């Protein structure tokens, strides 16, 4: 079995993670090299092979047992999510540069990157599941070891909830493969070639898959793990959780659930769309009630992922493409927001809305970046969030206008929770007990990190064509 | 097949173990320290393993002795599971002889071609076990030994009664299926004896007390070698009647055992008791595997998942019990802060615990996955649902222990002792459990070795 470039894309961070573990005091340098090289590899491969070309990088090893093989593939969707993973990992590491943490911290981030790359590159469903579960282990340690006060509880809750979902995913995958065996007589774990059965068995498998992926998205009411995990994780961990790990759920729905059950996903559209709309509205309403800035951003993720689902479930070209682009957008804007909240927390050791005021005059750079990120998040035209949300809602309007109305309501609500918080922290007169005085502005490293994110937000917002084409190339088989 | 010649090749491992046993007893007459005795026991087990491996292609089918794939795989598991105990064995020549005697019994059980031989093997492996427990010198060792003895005695009685019923029906002691009600009942009784040994709920009540009153390394031996032998016995019996009531009841019993063990383990504070219940839960998973195997016709090649699970569990269980010995932790509270005191041990133990919980990419996951898949193939969806639930429950304590070790802070234990060999064994077992997770191809190789395509 020869290993190709795609294998390198997940093995490189894994090996550098092991090296960082052994590097002791120099771990962070090793980790930075590892994630930098991974991002470079992603970029160089994409540049050299082009959009059509990356698909030719697919690898397929011999069958190991019962149709299970080591098989990787990529296309526009998975390649862009790999890029998001590599990019956010690098920024996460840079953002933690000053932390006094052990070598394990840096290794965990690289192992997380390796597992996430594997999830997005795997073609074989067994391999997919292994990578899917393997993401839990580094994140469990990241939350539990380096999180804030309530971290132990949050780490356990995160693991148990998401493992609960994974069990249903496993049952669904096993059911899918064995039913396929019953129909065709061969063992097949190729996610692109599997079609599910009809009837009650098909419905059961589909629902198990939706539940399995839905816990990760998270679909309300399986979201209870998210606010705690995101709030207690260290800032860089929240970036990876919200920026990349939530995307795994939607990716799984796009890659496994819908291709295997195209008709069922269409028949159940009202119900699935309803779930997505509930996500949008419920997440927004919860976010309005938060007094902790980090928790607010966490709940806003629930709402934003609802938009992605609305677009994806509509199965129209604009919905599929916009919903998937929104995955990237949310990674950028929420990543920036979590980083900014983390920088605030490093300075003042507070995160409450009431703890700050008038930061605009003390920290103009922070204010600038926060403004751009929050406007991107609520979907201001010209920034990336608008493109994704607009296309998702446009797609849903064509097939089920009522749900799209709920989505539009969600856009209004997102302004209603984000802007008052933004105003309270940056523009309002500081109240008694305000710690704004301790907050200095961003330094060069922090500004560089946020510049990188901001430039991409504008780039996607002003000229989305290349990104949309990249994703659309992977979506054509999914539309109705 | 050459049944005329005396099967030297088949019995060579047993001869090696027997010679080792005599040597240990002879050594006891002189003054021999613990270290040479350990070397002797490990050498005897190693020689037996090598001989099994060297002659594993010799197949014999005599009236009493029979050697097939199950024999040599079972022997590898039984002897291999005893090596971690042998490496740190204490208790002088008597313990050495008892351990080798028990291994010899397992070996006989593995090559039995006859119900009476199976019974002799069962007794031969069990009796030294009772004495080993009683010699532990722990506060409740005698109590544990007596409980073990009575439970084992009940199992023997059940087996003999079943054997008699089977004989009444078939007029033969050979490993052959009967047709009447009597042989069906006999098979069920003999199966109950095997389930006793395995610790299947509701025949598990002796197991936590025995494990708790043993030293950790002895508990590791009981949970791996003894259980492997028990499963070998169960599979021999199930193979006689894949459609029997015994085989039909296995999915329900396995599901019950798995969930029951997991729920009770959640409540334990004592670590040895916790891992005893954890081993009950894993036995439940294995029983499910045997049930699914029987439901698909009990073909030899289909047993690969069960043997793979036993092999992974051998590493995982011996690993955690050696970890208990090395860290001298008794209750869950003792583990707090281990991540800071001893990061390398905590890392290895975490890997073992995650493997026990069945999280990828570990061997424990692959083993559990294969059993789940067999359940799907056999159409046992109810058992599968319970098994999934039990896995979730088991995360509560496996992950809870990782949390205690790595996330919590705690004081140094004042009874910490140097046990460098155990520390290395923890590492070896953890590395092995991780390596096994990387190779689905190993499983298909195992299936091929068992005589079928992958």
PDB file of N, CA, C and O in Angstrom, chain B residues 214-252:
ATOM      1  N   UNK B 214      -7.822 -10.989  46.092  1.00  0.00           N
ATOM      2  CA  UNK B 214      -6.561 -11.420  45.484  1.00  0.00           C
ATOM      3  C   UNK B 214      -5.644 -10.209  45.323  1.00  0.00           C
ATOM      4  O   UNK B 214      -6.089  -9.071  45.424  1.00  0.00           O
ATOM      5  N   UNK B 215      -4.380 -10.515  45.071  1.00  0.00           N
ATOM      6  CA  UNK B 215      -3.487  -9.418  44.701  1.00  0.00           C
ATOM      7  C   UNK B 215      -3.882  -8.956  43.295  1.00  0.00           C
ATOM      8  O   UNK B 215      -4.485  -9.727  42.545  1.00  0.00           O
ATOM      9  N   UNK B 216      -3.567  -7.710  42.939  1.00  0.00           N
ATOM     10  CA  UNK B 216      -3.997  -7.229  41.616  1.00  0.00           C
ATOM     11  C   UNK B 216      -3.510  -8.124  40.491  1.00  0.00           C
ATOM     12  O   UNK B 216      -4.267  -8.402  39.546  1.00  0.00           O
ATOM     13  N   UNK B 217      -2.258  -8.597  40.581  1.00  0.00           N
ATOM     14  CA  UNK B 217      -1.739  -9.384  39.462  1.00  0.00           C
ATOM     15  C   UNK B 217      -2.465 -10.715  39.331  1.00  0.00           C
ATOM     16  O   UNK B 217      -2.701 -11.203  38.220  1.00  0.00           O
ATOM     17  N   UNK B 218      -2.888 -11.286  40.492  1.00  0.00           N
ATOM     18  CA  UNK B 218      -3.639 -12.538  40.429  1.00  0.00           C
ATOM     19  C   UNK B 218      -5.020 -12.289  39.827  1.00  0.00           C
ATOM     20  O   UNK B 218      -5.521 -13.089  39.025  1.00  0.00           O
ATOM     21  N   UNK B 219      -5.632 -11.160  40.203  1.00  0.00           N
ATOM     22  CA  UNK B 219      -6.924 -10.807  39.616  1.00  0.00           C
ATOM     23  C   UNK B 219      -6.783 -10.652  38.101  1.00  0.00           C
ATOM     24  O   UNK B 219      -7.674 -11.039  37.345  1.00  0.00           O
ATOM     25  N   UNK B 220      -5.642 -10.093  37.669  1.00  0.00           N
ATOM     26  CA  UNK B 220      -5.402  -9.977  36.237  1.00  0.00           C
ATOM     27  C   UNK B 220      -5.369 -11.346  35.574  1.00  0.00           C
ATOM     28  O   UNK B 220      -5.953 -11.551  34.510  1.00  0.00           O
ATOM     29  N   UNK B 221      -4.735 -12.313  36.232  1.00  0.00           N
ATOM     30  CA  UNK B 221      -4.675 -13.682  35.701  1.00  0.00           C
ATOM     31  C   UNK B 221      -6.074 -14.280  35.612  1.00  0.00           C
ATOM     32  O   UNK B 221      -6.456 -14.858  34.592  1.00  0.00           O
ATOM     33  N   UNK B 222      -6.849 -14.113  36.696  1.00  0.00           N
ATOM     34  CA  UNK B 222      -8.201 -14.675  36.691  1.00  0.00           C
ATOM     35  C   UNK B 222      -9.049 -14.067  35.586  1.00  0.00           C
ATOM     36  O   UNK B 222      -9.839 -14.756  34.947  1.00  0.00           O
ATOM     37  N   UNK B 223      -8.876 -12.753  35.380  1.00  0.00           N
ATOM     38  CA  UNK B 223      -9.776 -12.089  34.422  1.00  0.00           C
ATOM     39  C   UNK B 223      -9.362 -12.368  32.987  1.00  0.00           C
ATOM     40  O   UNK B 223     -10.133 -12.074  32.079  1.00  0.00           O
ATOM     41  N   UNK B 224      -8.173 -12.890  32.764  1.00  0.00           N
ATOM     42  CA  UNK B 224      -7.764 -13.130  31.375  1.00  0.00           C
ATOM     43  C   UNK B 224      -7.640 -14.618  31.071  1.00  0.00           C
ATOM     44  O   UNK B 224      -8.434 -15.161  30.320  1.00  0.00           O
ATOM     45  N   UNK B 225      -6.674 -15.305  31.687  1.00  0.00           N
ATOM     46  CA  UNK B 225      -6.472 -16.712  31.364  1.00  0.00           C
ATOM     47  C   UNK B 225      -7.692 -17.546  31.739  1.00  0.00           C
ATOM     48  O   UNK B 225      -8.202 -18.330  30.928  1.00  0.00           O
ATOM     49  N   UNK B 226      -8.142 -17.390  32.996  1.00  0.00           N
ATOM     50  CA  UNK B 226      -9.277 -18.187  33.456  1.00  0.00           C
ATOM     51  C   UNK B 226     -10.492 -17.951  32.576  1.00  0.00           C
ATOM     52  O   UNK B 226     -11.221 -18.873  32.240  1.00  0.00           O
ATOM     53  N   UNK B 227     -10.705 -16.659  32.231  1.00  0.00           N
ATOM     54  CA  UNK B 227     -11.893 -16.360  31.424  1.00  0.00           C
ATOM     55  C   UNK B 227     -11.727 -16.904  30.016  1.00  0.00           C
ATOM     56  O   UNK B 227     -12.685 -17.393  29.419  1.00  0.00           O
ATOM     57  N   UNK B 228     -10.495 -16.820  29.489  1.00  0.00           N
ATOM     58  CA  UNK B 228     -10.275 -17.364  28.146  1.00  0.00           C
ATOM     59  C   UNK B 228     -10.604 -18.851  28.141  1.00  0.00           C
ATOM     60  O   UNK B 228     -11.265 -19.358  27.230  1.00  0.00           O
ATOM     61  N   UNK B 229     -10.160 -19.557  29.193  1.00  0.00           N
ATOM     62  CA  UNK B 229     -10.455 -20.981  29.270  1.00  0.00           C
ATOM     63  C   UNK B 229     -11.957 -21.208  29.374  1.00  0.00           C
ATOM     64  O   UNK B 229     -12.507 -22.118  28.730  1.00  0.00           O
ATOM     65  N   UNK B 230     -12.615 -20.379  30.186  1.00  0.00           N
ATOM     66  CA  UNK B 230     -14.063 -20.505  30.319  1.00  0.00           C
ATOM     67  C   UNK B 230     -14.763 -20.317  28.986  1.00  0.00           C
ATOM     68  O   UNK B 230     -15.694 -21.056  28.642  1.00  0.00           O
ATOM     69  N   UNK B 231     -14.297 -19.342  28.226  1.00  0.00           N
ATOM     70  CA  UNK B 231     -14.936 -19.101  26.927  1.00  0.00           C
ATOM     71  C   UNK B 231     -14.640 -20.222  25.942  1.00  0.00           C
ATOM     72  O   UNK B 231     -15.489 -20.567  25.121  1.00  0.00           O
ATOM     73  N   UNK B 232     -13.443 -20.766  26.050  1.00  0.00           N
ATOM     74  CA  UNK B 232     -13.125 -21.899  25.180  1.00  0.00           C
ATOM     75  C   UNK B 232     -14.095 -23.044  25.457  1.00  0.00           C
ATOM     76  O   UNK B 232     -14.654 -23.656  24.529  1.00  0.00           O
ATOM     77  N   UNK B 233     -14.308 -23.295  26.755  1.00  0.00           N
ATOM     78  CA  UNK B 233     -15.241 -24.353  27.148  1.00  0.00           C
ATOM     79  C   UNK B 233     -16.636 -24.047  26.600  1.00  0.00           C
ATOM     80  O   UNK B 233     -17.298 -24.909  25.999  1.00  0.00           O
ATOM     81  N   UNK B 234     -17.068 -22.805  26.788  1.00  0.00           N
ATOM     82  CA  UNK B 234     -18.407 -22.419  26.330  1.00  0.00           C
ATOM     83  C   UNK B 234     -18.533 -22.612  24.822  1.00  0.00           C
ATOM     84  O   UNK B 234     -19.529 -23.144  24.322  1.00  0.00           O
ATOM     85  N   UNK B 235     -17.478 -22.228  24.093  1.00  0.00           N
ATOM     86  CA  UNK B 235     -17.574 -22.332  22.638  1.00  0.00           C
ATOM     87  C   UNK B 235     -17.563 -23.778  22.173  1.00  0.00           C
ATOM     88  O   UNK B 235     -18.233 -24.137  21.203  1.00  0.00           O
ATOM     89  N   UNK B 236     -16.789 -24.621  22.875  1.00  0.00           N
ATOM     90  CA  UNK B 236     -16.828 -26.057  22.551  1.00  0.00           C
ATOM     91  C   UNK B 236     -18.241 -26.600  22.711  1.00  0.00           C
ATOM     92  O   UNK B 236     -18.719 -27.389  21.892  1.00  0.00           O
ATOM     93  N   UNK B 237     -18.905 -26.183  23.788  1.00  0.00           N
ATOM     94  CA  UNK B 237     -20.247 -26.699  24.055  1.00  0.00           C
ATOM     95  C   UNK B 237     -21.250 -26.131  23.059  1.00  0.00           C
ATOM     96  O   UNK B 237     -22.106 -26.858  22.547  1.00  0.00           O
ATOM     97  N   UNK B 238     -21.121 -24.824  22.790  1.00  0.00           N
ATOM     98  CA  UNK B 238     -22.065 -24.201  21.864  1.00  0.00           C
ATOM     99  C   UNK B 238     -21.918 -24.814  20.476  1.00  0.00           C
ATOM    100  O   UNK B 238     -22.895 -25.006  19.752  1.00  0.00           O
ATOM    101  N   UNK B 239     -20.673 -25.165  20.114  1.00  0.00           N
ATOM    102  CA  UNK B 239     -20.456 -25.760  18.798  1.00  0.00           C
ATOM    103  C   UNK B 239     -21.192 -27.087  18.659  1.00  0.00           C
ATOM    104  O   UNK B 239     -21.523 -27.510  17.547  1.00  0.00           O
ATOM    105  N   UNK B 240     -21.457 -27.756  19.798  1.00  0.00           N
ATOM    106  CA  UNK B 240     -22.207 -29.017  19.731  1.00  0.00           C
ATOM    107  C   UNK B 240     -23.657 -28.766  19.343  1.00  0.00           C
ATOM    108  O   UNK B 240     -24.299 -29.626  18.762  1.00  0.00           O
ATOM    109  N   UNK B 241     -24.182 -27.616  19.722  1.00  0.00           N
ATOM    110  CA  UNK B 241     -25.586 -27.357  19.405  1.00  0.00           C
ATOM    111  C   UNK B 241     -25.832 -25.887  19.159  1.00  0.00           C
ATOM    112  O   UNK B 241     -26.271 -25.174  20.058  1.00  0.00           O
ATOM    113  N   UNK B 242     -25.529 -25.420  17.948  1.00  0.00           N
ATOM    114  CA  UNK B 242     -25.758 -23.990  17.661  1.00  0.00           C
ATOM    115  C   UNK B 242     -27.228 -23.608  17.769  1.00  0.00           C
ATOM    116  O   UNK B 242     -27.547 -22.436  17.909  1.00  0.00           O
ATOM    117  N   UNK B 243     -28.124 -24.597  17.703  1.00  0.00           N
ATOM    118  CA  UNK B 243     -29.549 -24.280  17.802  1.00  0.00           C
ATOM    119  C   UNK B 243     -30.099 -24.601  19.182  1.00  0.00           C
ATOM    120  O   UNK B 243     -31.307 -24.537  19.400  1.00  0.00           O
ATOM    121  N   UNK B 244     -29.223 -24.995  20.108  1.00  0.00           N
ATOM    122  CA  UNK B 244     -29.716 -25.457  21.398  1.00  0.00           C
ATOM    123  C   UNK B 244     -30.244 -24.295  22.225  1.00  0.00           C
ATOM    124  O   UNK B 244     -30.053 -23.118  21.906  1.00  0.00           O
ATOM    125  N   UNK B 245     -30.919 -24.655  23.314  1.00  0.00           N
ATOM    126  CA  UNK B 245     -31.427 -23.626  24.224  1.00  0.00           C
ATOM    127  C   UNK B 245     -30.272 -22.832  24.814  1.00  0.00           C
ATOM    128  O   UNK B 245     -30.382 -21.626  25.035  1.00  0.00           O
ATOM    129  N   UNK B 246     -29.156 -23.528  25.063  1.00  0.00           N
ATOM    130  CA  UNK B 246     -27.983 -22.841  25.608  1.00  0.00           C
ATOM    131  C   UNK B 246     -27.554 -21.703  24.688  1.00  0.00           C
ATOM    132  O   UNK B 246     -27.409 -20.549  25.117  1.00  0.00           O
ATOM    133  N   UNK B 247     -27.374 -22.021  23.407  1.00  0.00           N
ATOM    134  CA  UNK B 247     -26.919 -20.989  22.461  1.00  0.00           C
ATOM    135  C   UNK B 247     -27.969 -19.900  22.321  1.00  0.00           C
ATOM    136  O   UNK B 247     -27.648 -18.720  22.228  1.00  0.00           O
ATOM    137  N   UNK B 248     -29.243 -20.302  22.351  1.00  0.00           N
ATOM    138  CA  UNK B 248     -30.301 -19.323  22.170  1.00  0.00           C
ATOM    139  C   UNK B 248     -30.404 -18.336  23.314  1.00  0.00           C
ATOM    140  O   UNK B 248     -30.850 -17.201  23.138  1.00  0.00           O
ATOM    141  N   UNK B 249     -29.989 -18.779  24.505  1.00  0.00           N
ATOM    142  CA  UNK B 249     -30.122 -17.890  25.658  1.00  0.00           C
ATOM    143  C   UNK B 249     -28.931 -16.941  25.780  1.00  0.00           C
ATOM    144  O   UNK B 249     -28.972 -16.007  26.581  1.00  0.00           O
ATOM    145  N   UNK B 250     -27.870 -17.179  25.022  1.00  0.00           N
ATOM    146  CA  UNK B 250     -26.661 -16.377  25.204  1.00  0.00           C
ATOM    147  C   UNK B 250     -26.859 -14.883  24.931  1.00  0.00           C
ATOM    148  O   UNK B 250     -26.361 -14.054  25.700  1.00  0.00           O
ATOM    149  N   UNK B 251     -27.557 -14.486  23.856  1.00  0.00           N
ATOM    150  CA  UNK B 251     -27.711 -13.038  23.640  1.00  0.00           C
ATOM    151  C   UNK B 251     -28.354 -12.332  24.831  1.00  0.00           C
ATOM    152  O   UNK B 251     -27.885 -11.282  25.267  1.00  0.00           O
ATOM    153  N   UNK B 252     -29.409 -12.931  25.363  1.00  0.00           N
ATOM    154  CA  UNK B 252     -30.079 -12.295  26.505  1.00  0.00           C
ATOM    155  C   UNK B 252     -29.150 -12.254  27.715  1.00  0.00           C
ATOM    156  O   UNK B 252     -29.025 -11.227  28.397  1.00  0.00           O
TER     157      UNK B 252
END
